[in-house]
Amino acid sequence: MRALVIHAHPVDDGYSAALFSTAVSALQRAGHEVRSHQLYQEGFAAAMSPAEHHAYHTDRPIISDEIQHHVDDLQWADVLVFVYPTWWAGLPAVLKGWLERVMVPGVAFAFDEKSGKVKPNLRNIQHLVGITTYGSAHWSNWLTGDGGRRTTMRALRMLCPLRARRHWFGLYKMDTCTDNDRAAFLERVAAGVRAL
């Protein structure tokens, strides 16, 4: 399989970076081709520009080579992996911006000419994988709606083929868990990703 791994954390030597490296290594060891983007390290701009917003509503919504490169990688992949921390019950701003700037009409979805309704367009994606850390407990994230998981595992799933599978890996209580907990989660992520 061909996997695109998107990482969103500003620190490149912390636990999130270890999760990213673990996912990439596990995919490669399992024989998959991997492309990756570390959004903060690449300086990816979260905010959609006025020109991009205007183009969004045209037949040519992609107006920069940078975004086209991300789109090319997305269209190449059949596995889409997100590695990020859950902040304020949701995605880091740069990852939300990536979704808004890359998942444009003609890429992630299309409009049915007759009905005007949205049609899925991520026909190449067979697996969606979410890997995240939470500062709080599972029940707390459930109460707040777990916005990041809802976006990556539900909203994006609606744009993929019916046979696409979802895989979720969440480490709760990151702020108080032990080194053993973190090591065990790395092993769980590696095993889960290798099993795709």
Coordinates of N, CA and C in Angstrom, one line a residue:
M1 N 0.8 -1.2 0.0 CA 0.0 0.0 0.0 C 0.9 1.2 0.0
R2 N 0.2 2.4 -0.3 CA 0.9 3.7 -0.3 C 0.3 4.5 0.8
A3 N 1.1 5.0 1.7 CA 0.7 5.7 2.9 C 1.2 7.1 2.9
L4 N 0.3 8.0 3.2 CA 0.6 9.4 3.4 C 0.4 9.7 4.9
V5 N 1.5 10.2 5.5 CA 1.5 10.4 7.0 C 1.6 11.9 7.2
I6 N 0.6 12.5 7.8 CA 0.5 13.9 8.1 C 0.8 14.1 9.6
H7 N 1.8 14.9 10.0 CA 2.2 15.1 11.4 C 2.0 16.6 11.7
A8 N 1.3 16.9 12.8 CA 1.1 18.3 13.2 C 1.5 18.5 14.7
H9 N 2.7 18.8 14.9 CA 3.2 19.2 16.2 C 4.4 20.1 16.1
P10 N 4.5 21.2 16.8 CA 5.6 22.2 16.6 C 6.9 21.7 17.1
V11 N 6.9 20.7 18.0 CA 8.2 20.2 18.6 C 8.6 19.0 17.8
D12 N 9.9 19.0 17.3 CA 10.3 17.9 16.5 C 11.2 16.9 17.2
D13 N 11.2 17.0 18.6 CA 12.0 16.0 19.3 C 11.2 15.5 20.5
G14 N 9.9 15.6 20.5 CA 9.0 15.2 21.6 C 8.3 13.9 21.4
Y15 N 7.3 13.6 22.2 CA 6.6 12.4 22.1 C 5.8 12.3 20.8
S16 N 5.2 13.4 20.3 CA 4.4 13.3 19.1 C 5.4 13.0 17.9
A17 N 6.6 13.5 18.0 CA 7.6 13.2 16.9 C 7.9 11.7 17.0
A18 N 8.0 11.1 18.2 CA 8.2 9.7 18.3 C 7.1 8.9 17.7
L19 N 5.8 9.3 17.9 CA 4.7 8.7 17.4 C 4.7 8.7 15.8
F20 N 5.1 9.9 15.3 CA 5.2 10.0 13.9 C 6.3 9.1 13.3
S21 N 7.5 9.1 13.9 CA 8.6 8.2 13.5 C 8.2 6.7 13.6
T22 N 7.5 6.4 14.7 CA 7.0 5.0 14.8 C 6.1 4.6 13.7
A23 N 5.1 5.5 13.4 CA 4.1 5.1 12.3 C 4.8 5.0 11.0
V24 N 5.7 5.9 10.7 CA 6.4 5.8 9.4 C 7.3 4.6 9.3
S25 N 8.0 4.3 10.4 CA 8.9 3.1 10.4 C 8.1 1.8 10.3
A26 N 7.0 1.7 11.0 CA 6.2 0.5 11.0 C 5.6 0.3 9.6
L27 N 5.1 1.3 9.0 CA 4.6 1.2 7.6 C 5.7 0.7 6.7
Q28 N 6.9 1.3 6.8 CA 8.0 0.9 5.9 C 8.4 -0.5 6.1
R29 N 8.5 -0.9 7.4 CA 8.9 -2.3 7.7 C 7.8 -3.3 7.2
A30 N 6.6 -2.9 7.1 CA 5.5 -3.7 6.6 C 5.5 -3.8 5.1
G31 N 6.4 -3.0 4.5 CA 6.5 -3.1 3.0 C 5.7 -2.0 2.3
H32 N 5.2 -1.1 3.0 CA 4.4 0.0 2.4 C 5.3 1.1 1.9
E33 N 4.9 1.8 0.8 CA 5.6 3.0 0.4 C 5.0 4.1 1.3
V34 N 5.9 5.1 1.7 CA 5.5 6.1 2.6 C 5.9 7.5 2.0
R35 N 5.0 8.4 2.1 CA 5.3 9.9 1.9 C 4.8 10.5 3.2
S36 N 5.5 11.6 3.6 CA 5.0 12.3 4.8 C 5.2 13.8 4.7
H37 N 4.5 14.4 5.6 CA 4.6 15.9 5.7 C 4.5 16.2 7.2
Q38 N 5.5 17.0 7.7 CA 5.5 17.5 9.1 C 5.1 19.0 8.9
L39 N 3.9 19.3 9.1 CA 3.3 20.6 8.8 C 4.0 21.8 9.4
Y40 N 4.3 21.7 10.7 CA 4.9 22.8 11.4 C 6.4 22.9 10.9
Q41 N 7.1 21.8 10.7 CA 8.5 21.9 10.3 C 8.6 22.4 8.9
E42 N 7.6 22.2 8.1 CA 7.6 22.7 6.7 C 7.1 24.1 6.6
G43 N 6.6 24.7 7.7 CA 6.1 26.0 7.7 C 4.8 26.1 6.9
F44 N 4.0 25.1 7.0 CA 2.7 25.1 6.3 C 1.8 26.2 6.9
A45 N 1.2 27.0 6.1 CA 0.4 28.1 6.6 C -1.1 27.6 6.8
A46 N -1.6 27.7 8.0 CA -2.9 27.2 8.3 C -4.0 28.0 7.7
A47 N -3.8 29.3 7.5 CA -4.9 30.2 7.1 C -5.1 30.2 5.6
M48 N -6.3 30.0 5.1 CA -6.6 30.1 3.7 C -6.5 31.6 3.3
S49 N -5.9 31.9 2.2 CA -5.7 33.2 1.8 C -7.0 33.7 1.1
P50 N -7.2 35.0 1.0 CA -8.4 35.5 0.2 C -8.4 35.0 -1.2
A51 N -7.3 34.9 -1.8 CA -7.2 34.4 -3.2 C -7.6 32.9 -3.2
E52 N -7.2 32.1 -2.3 CA -7.6 30.7 -2.2 C -9.1 30.6 -2.0
H53 N -9.6 31.4 -1.1 CA -11.0 31.3 -0.8 C -11.8 31.7 -2.1
H54 N -11.4 32.6 -2.8 CA -12.1 33.0 -4.1 C -12.0 31.8 -5.1
A55 N -10.8 31.2 -5.2 CA -10.6 30.1 -6.1 C -11.3 28.9 -5.7
Y56 N -11.6 28.7 -4.4 CA -12.3 27.6 -3.9 C -13.7 27.4 -4.6
H57 N -14.3 28.5 -5.0 CA -15.6 28.4 -5.6 C -15.5 28.4 -7.1
T58 N -14.4 28.1 -7.7 CA -14.2 28.1 -9.1 C -13.9 26.6 -9.6
D59 N -13.6 26.4 -10.9 CA -13.3 25.1 -11.4 C -11.8 24.8 -11.1
R60 N -11.0 25.8 -10.6 CA -9.6 25.6 -10.4 C -9.3 26.1 -8.9
P61 N -9.6 25.3 -7.9 CA -9.5 25.8 -6.5 C -8.0 25.8 -6.0
I62 N -7.1 25.1 -6.7 CA -5.7 25.0 -6.3 C -4.9 26.0 -7.0
I63 N -4.3 27.0 -6.3 CA -3.6 28.1 -7.0 C -2.1 28.2 -6.6
S64 N -1.7 27.2 -5.8 CA -0.2 27.3 -5.4 C 0.4 25.9 -5.6
D65 N 1.7 25.9 -6.0 CA 2.5 24.7 -6.1 C 2.6 23.9 -4.8
E66 N 2.6 24.6 -3.7 CA 2.7 23.9 -2.4 C 1.5 23.1 -2.2
I67 N 0.3 23.6 -2.4 CA -0.9 22.9 -2.1 C -1.0 21.8 -3.2
Q68 N -0.6 22.0 -4.4 CA -0.7 21.0 -5.4 C 0.2 19.8 -5.1
H69 N 1.3 20.1 -4.5 CA 2.2 19.0 -4.0 C 1.5 18.1 -2.9
H70 N 0.8 18.7 -2.0 CA 0.0 18.0 -1.0 C -1.1 17.2 -1.6
V71 N -1.8 17.8 -2.6 CA -2.9 17.1 -3.3 C -2.3 15.9 -4.0
D72 N -1.2 16.1 -4.7 CA -0.6 15.0 -5.5 C -0.3 13.8 -4.5
D73 N 0.2 14.1 -3.3 CA 0.5 13.1 -2.4 C -0.7 12.4 -1.9
L74 N -1.8 13.2 -1.6 CA -3.1 12.7 -1.2 C -3.7 11.8 -2.2
Q75 N -3.6 12.2 -3.5 CA -4.2 11.4 -4.5 C -3.4 10.1 -4.9
W76 N -2.1 10.1 -4.5 CA -1.2 9.0 -4.7 C -1.5 7.9 -3.6
A77 N -2.0 8.3 -2.4 CA -2.1 7.4 -1.3 C -3.3 6.6 -1.3
D78 N -3.2 5.4 -0.7 CA -4.5 4.7 -0.3 C -4.6 4.5 1.2
V79 N -3.6 5.0 1.9 CA -3.7 5.0 3.4 C -3.4 6.5 3.8
L80 N -4.3 7.0 4.6 CA -4.1 8.4 5.1 C -4.0 8.4 6.6
V81 N -2.8 8.8 7.1 CA -2.5 8.7 8.6 C -2.3 10.1 9.1
F82 N -3.0 10.4 10.2 CA -2.8 11.7 10.9 C -2.2 11.4 12.3
V83 N -1.1 12.2 12.6 CA -0.5 12.1 13.9 C -0.5 13.5 14.5
Y84 N -1.1 13.7 15.6 CA -1.3 15.0 16.2 C -1.7 15.0 17.6
P85 N -1.5 16.1 18.4 CA -2.0 16.1 19.7 C -3.4 16.7 19.7
T86 N -4.3 16.3 20.6 CA -5.6 16.9 20.7 C -5.5 18.1 21.6
W87 N -5.8 19.2 21.1 CA -5.7 20.5 21.8 C -7.1 21.1 21.8
W88 N -7.6 21.6 23.0 CA -8.9 22.2 23.0 C -9.9 21.4 22.4
A89 N -9.9 20.1 22.6 CA -10.9 19.1 22.1 C -10.9 19.0 20.6
G90 N -9.8 19.4 20.0 CA -9.8 19.3 18.5 C -8.4 19.2 17.9
L91 N -8.4 19.5 16.6 CA -7.1 19.4 15.9 C -6.3 20.7 16.1
P92 N -5.0 20.6 16.0 CA -4.1 21.8 16.0 C -4.5 22.6 14.8
A93 N -4.4 23.9 14.9 CA -4.8 24.8 13.8 C -4.2 24.5 12.5
V94 N -2.9 24.1 12.5 CA -2.2 23.8 11.2 C -2.8 22.6 10.5
L95 N -3.3 21.6 11.3 CA -3.9 20.5 10.6 C -5.3 20.8 10.1
K96 N -6.1 21.6 10.9 CA -7.4 22.1 10.4 C -7.2 22.9 9.1
G97 N -6.1 23.7 9.1 CA -5.8 24.5 7.9 C -5.5 23.6 6.7
W98 N -4.7 22.5 7.0 CA -4.4 21.6 5.9 C -5.6 21.0 5.3
L99 N -6.6 20.6 6.2 CA -7.8 20.1 5.6 C -8.6 21.1 4.8
E100 N -8.6 22.4 5.2 CA -9.3 23.4 4.5 C -8.7 23.8 3.2
R101 N -7.3 23.7 3.2 CA -6.6 24.2 2.0 C -6.4 23.0 1.0
V102 N -6.3 21.8 1.4 CA -6.0 20.7 0.6 C -7.3 19.9 0.2
M103 N -8.3 19.8 1.1 CA -9.5 19.0 0.8 C -10.5 19.9 0.1
V104 N -10.2 20.4 -1.0 CA -11.1 21.3 -1.8 C -11.9 20.6 -2.8
P105 N -12.9 21.3 -3.3 CA -13.8 20.7 -4.4 C -12.9 20.2 -5.5
G106 N -13.2 19.0 -6.0 CA -12.4 18.4 -7.1 C -11.3 17.5 -6.5
V107 N -11.0 17.7 -5.3 CA -10.0 16.8 -4.6 C -10.7 15.9 -3.7
A108 N -11.3 16.4 -2.6 CA -11.9 15.5 -1.6 C -13.4 15.2 -1.9
F109 N -14.0 16.1 -2.6 CA -15.4 15.9 -3.0 C -15.7 16.6 -4.3
A110 N -16.9 16.3 -4.8 CA -17.4 17.0 -6.0 C -18.8 17.3 -5.8
F111 N -19.4 18.2 -6.6 CA -20.8 18.5 -6.5 C -21.5 17.8 -7.6
D112 N -22.6 17.0 -7.3 CA -23.4 16.4 -8.3 C -24.1 17.5 -9.1
E113 N -23.9 17.5 -10.4 CA -24.4 18.5 -11.3 C -25.9 18.6 -11.3
K114 N -26.6 17.5 -11.1 CA -28.1 17.5 -11.1 C -28.6 17.9 -9.8
S115 N -28.2 17.3 -8.7 CA -28.7 17.6 -7.4 C -28.0 18.7 -6.6
G116 N -26.8 19.0 -7.0 CA -26.0 20.0 -6.2 C -25.4 19.4 -4.9
K117 N -25.7 18.1 -4.7 CA -25.2 17.5 -3.4 C -23.7 17.1 -3.5
V118 N -23.1 17.0 -2.4 CA -21.7 16.6 -2.3 C -21.6 15.1 -2.6
K119 N -20.6 14.8 -3.5 CA -20.2 13.4 -3.8 C -18.8 13.1 -3.3
P120 N -18.6 12.0 -2.7 CA -17.2 11.6 -2.2 C -16.3 11.6 -3.4
N121 N -15.0 12.0 -3.2 CA -14.1 12.0 -4.3 C -12.7 11.4 -3.8
L122 N -12.6 11.0 -2.6 CA -11.4 10.4 -2.1 C -11.4 8.9 -2.4
R123 N -11.7 8.5 -3.6 CA -11.9 7.1 -3.9 C -10.7 6.2 -3.7
N124 N -9.5 6.8 -3.7 CA -8.3 6.1 -3.5 C -8.0 5.7 -2.1
I125 N -8.6 6.3 -1.1 CA -8.3 6.1 0.3 C -9.0 4.8 0.8
Q126 N -8.2 3.8 1.2 CA -8.8 2.6 1.7 C -8.7 2.5 3.3
H127 N -7.8 3.3 3.9 CA -7.7 3.3 5.3 C -7.4 4.7 5.8
L128 N -8.2 5.1 6.9 CA -8.0 6.3 7.6 C -7.4 5.9 9.0
V129 N -6.3 6.6 9.3 CA -5.7 6.2 10.6 C -5.5 7.5 11.4
G130 N -6.0 7.5 12.7 CA -5.8 8.6 13.6 C -4.9 8.2 14.7
I131 N -3.9 9.0 15.0 CA -3.0 8.7 16.2 C -2.9 10.0 16.9
T132 N -3.3 10.0 18.2 CA -3.3 11.3 18.9 C -3.1 11.1 20.4
T133 N -2.7 12.1 21.1 CA -2.6 12.2 22.5 C -3.6 13.2 23.1
Y134 N -4.1 12.9 24.3 CA -5.1 13.7 25.0 C -4.5 14.0 26.3
G135 N -4.7 15.3 26.8 CA -4.2 15.6 28.1 C -5.2 15.1 29.2
S136 N -6.4 14.8 28.8 CA -7.5 14.4 29.8 C -7.9 13.0 29.6
A137 N -8.9 12.6 30.4 CA -9.3 11.2 30.3 C -10.3 11.0 29.2
H138 N -10.5 9.7 28.9 CA -11.4 9.3 27.8 C -12.8 10.0 28.0
W139 N -13.4 9.9 29.2 CA -14.7 10.3 29.4 C -14.8 11.8 29.2
S140 N -13.8 12.6 29.5 CA -13.8 14.0 29.3 C -13.8 14.4 27.8
N141 N -13.1 13.6 27.0 CA -13.1 13.9 25.6 C -14.4 13.4 24.9
W142 N -15.0 12.4 25.5 CA -16.3 12.0 25.0 C -17.4 13.0 25.3
L143 N -17.3 13.7 26.5 CA -18.3 14.7 26.8 C -18.1 15.9 25.9
T144 N -16.9 16.3 25.5 CA -16.7 17.5 24.7 C -16.9 17.2 23.2
G145 N -17.1 15.9 22.8 CA -17.4 15.6 21.4 C -16.2 15.1 20.6
D146 N -15.0 15.1 21.2 CA -13.8 14.6 20.6 C -13.8 15.1 19.1
G147 N -13.6 16.4 18.9 CA -13.7 17.1 17.6 C -12.7 16.6 16.6
G148 N -11.5 16.3 17.0 CA -10.5 15.8 16.1 C -10.8 14.5 15.6
R149 N -11.2 13.6 16.4 CA -11.6 12.3 16.0 C -12.9 12.3 15.1
R150 N -13.8 13.2 15.4 CA -15.0 13.3 14.6 C -14.7 13.8 13.2
T151 N -13.7 14.7 13.1 CA -13.3 15.3 11.8 C -12.6 14.2 11.0
T152 N -11.6 13.6 11.6 CA -10.7 12.7 10.8 C -11.3 11.4 10.6
M153 N -12.2 10.9 11.5 CA -12.7 9.5 11.3 C -14.2 9.5 10.8
R154 N -14.9 10.6 11.0 CA -16.3 10.6 10.5 C -16.4 11.5 9.3
A155 N -16.1 12.7 9.4 CA -16.3 13.7 8.3 C -15.5 13.2 7.0
L156 N -14.2 12.9 7.2 CA -13.4 12.4 6.1 C -13.9 11.1 5.6
R157 N -14.3 10.2 6.5 CA -14.8 8.9 6.1 C -16.0 9.0 5.1
M158 N -16.7 10.1 5.2 CA -17.9 10.3 4.3 C -17.4 10.6 2.9
L159 N -16.1 11.0 2.7 CA -15.6 11.3 1.4 C -14.8 10.2 0.8
C160 N -14.8 9.0 1.5 CA -14.0 7.9 1.0 C -15.0 6.8 0.6
P161 N -14.5 5.7 -0.1 CA -15.3 4.6 -0.5 C -15.9 3.9 0.7
L162 N -17.1 3.3 0.5 CA -17.8 2.6 1.6 C -16.9 1.5 2.3
R163 N -16.0 0.9 1.5 CA -15.1 -0.1 2.1 C -13.9 0.4 2.9
A164 N -13.7 1.7 2.9 CA -12.6 2.3 3.6 C -12.7 2.0 5.1
R165 N -11.6 1.6 5.7 CA -11.6 1.2 7.1 C -11.0 2.4 8.0
R166 N -11.5 2.5 9.2 CA -10.9 3.5 10.2 C -10.2 2.8 11.3
H167 N -9.1 3.4 11.7 CA -8.2 2.8 12.8 C -7.9 4.0 13.7
W168 N -8.2 3.9 15.0 CA -8.0 5.0 15.9 C -7.1 4.5 17.0
F169 N -6.1 5.4 17.3 CA -5.2 5.1 18.4 C -5.1 6.4 19.3
G170 N -5.6 6.3 20.5 CA -5.6 7.5 21.4 C -4.9 7.2 22.7
L171 N -4.0 8.0 23.1 CA -3.4 7.9 24.4 C -4.0 9.0 25.3
Y172 N -4.7 8.6 26.3 CA -5.4 9.5 27.2 C -4.5 9.8 28.4
K173 N -4.8 10.9 29.1 CA -4.1 11.4 30.2 C -2.6 11.5 30.0
M174 N -2.3 12.1 28.8 CA -0.9 12.3 28.5 C -0.1 13.1 29.5
D175 N -0.8 14.0 30.2 CA -0.1 14.9 31.1 C 0.3 14.1 32.4
T176 N -0.4 13.0 32.7 CA -0.1 12.3 33.9 C 0.3 10.8 33.7
C177 N 0.4 10.3 32.5 CA 0.7 8.9 32.3 C 2.2 8.7 32.5
T178 N 2.5 7.4 32.7 CA 3.9 7.1 33.0 C 4.7 6.8 31.7
D179 N 6.0 6.7 31.9 CA 6.9 6.4 30.8 C 6.5 5.0 30.2
N180 N 6.1 4.1 31.1 CA 5.7 2.8 30.6 C 4.4 2.9 29.8
D181 N 3.5 3.7 30.2 CA 2.3 4.0 29.4 C 2.6 4.5 28.0
R182 N 3.5 5.4 28.0 CA 3.9 6.0 26.7 C 4.6 5.0 25.8
A183 N 5.5 4.2 26.4 CA 6.2 3.1 25.6 C 5.2 2.1 25.1
A184 N 4.2 1.7 25.9 CA 3.2 0.7 25.5 C 2.4 1.3 24.4
F185 N 2.1 2.6 24.4 CA 1.3 3.1 23.3 C 2.1 3.2 22.0
L186 N 3.4 3.5 22.1 CA 4.2 3.4 20.9 C 4.2 2.0 20.3
E187 N 4.2 1.0 21.1 CA 4.2 -0.4 20.7 C 2.8 -0.7 20.0
R188 N 1.8 -0.2 20.7 CA 0.4 -0.4 20.2 C 0.3 0.2 18.8
V189 N 0.8 1.4 18.6 CA 0.7 2.1 17.3 C 1.5 1.3 16.3
A190 N 2.7 0.9 16.6 CA 3.5 0.2 15.7 C 2.8 -1.1 15.2
A191 N 2.3 -1.9 16.2 CA 1.6 -3.1 15.8 C 0.4 -2.8 15.0
G192 N -0.4 -1.8 15.4 CA -1.6 -1.5 14.6 C -1.4 -1.1 13.2
V193 N -0.4 -0.3 13.0 CA 0.0 0.3 11.7 C 0.5 -0.9 10.8
R194 N 1.4 -1.7 11.4 CA 1.9 -2.8 10.6 C 0.8 -3.8 10.2
A195 N -0.3 -3.9 10.9 CA -1.3 -4.8 10.6 C -2.3 -4.3 9.5
L196 N -2.1 -3.1 9.0 CA -3.0 -2.6 8.0 C -3.1 -3.5 6.8

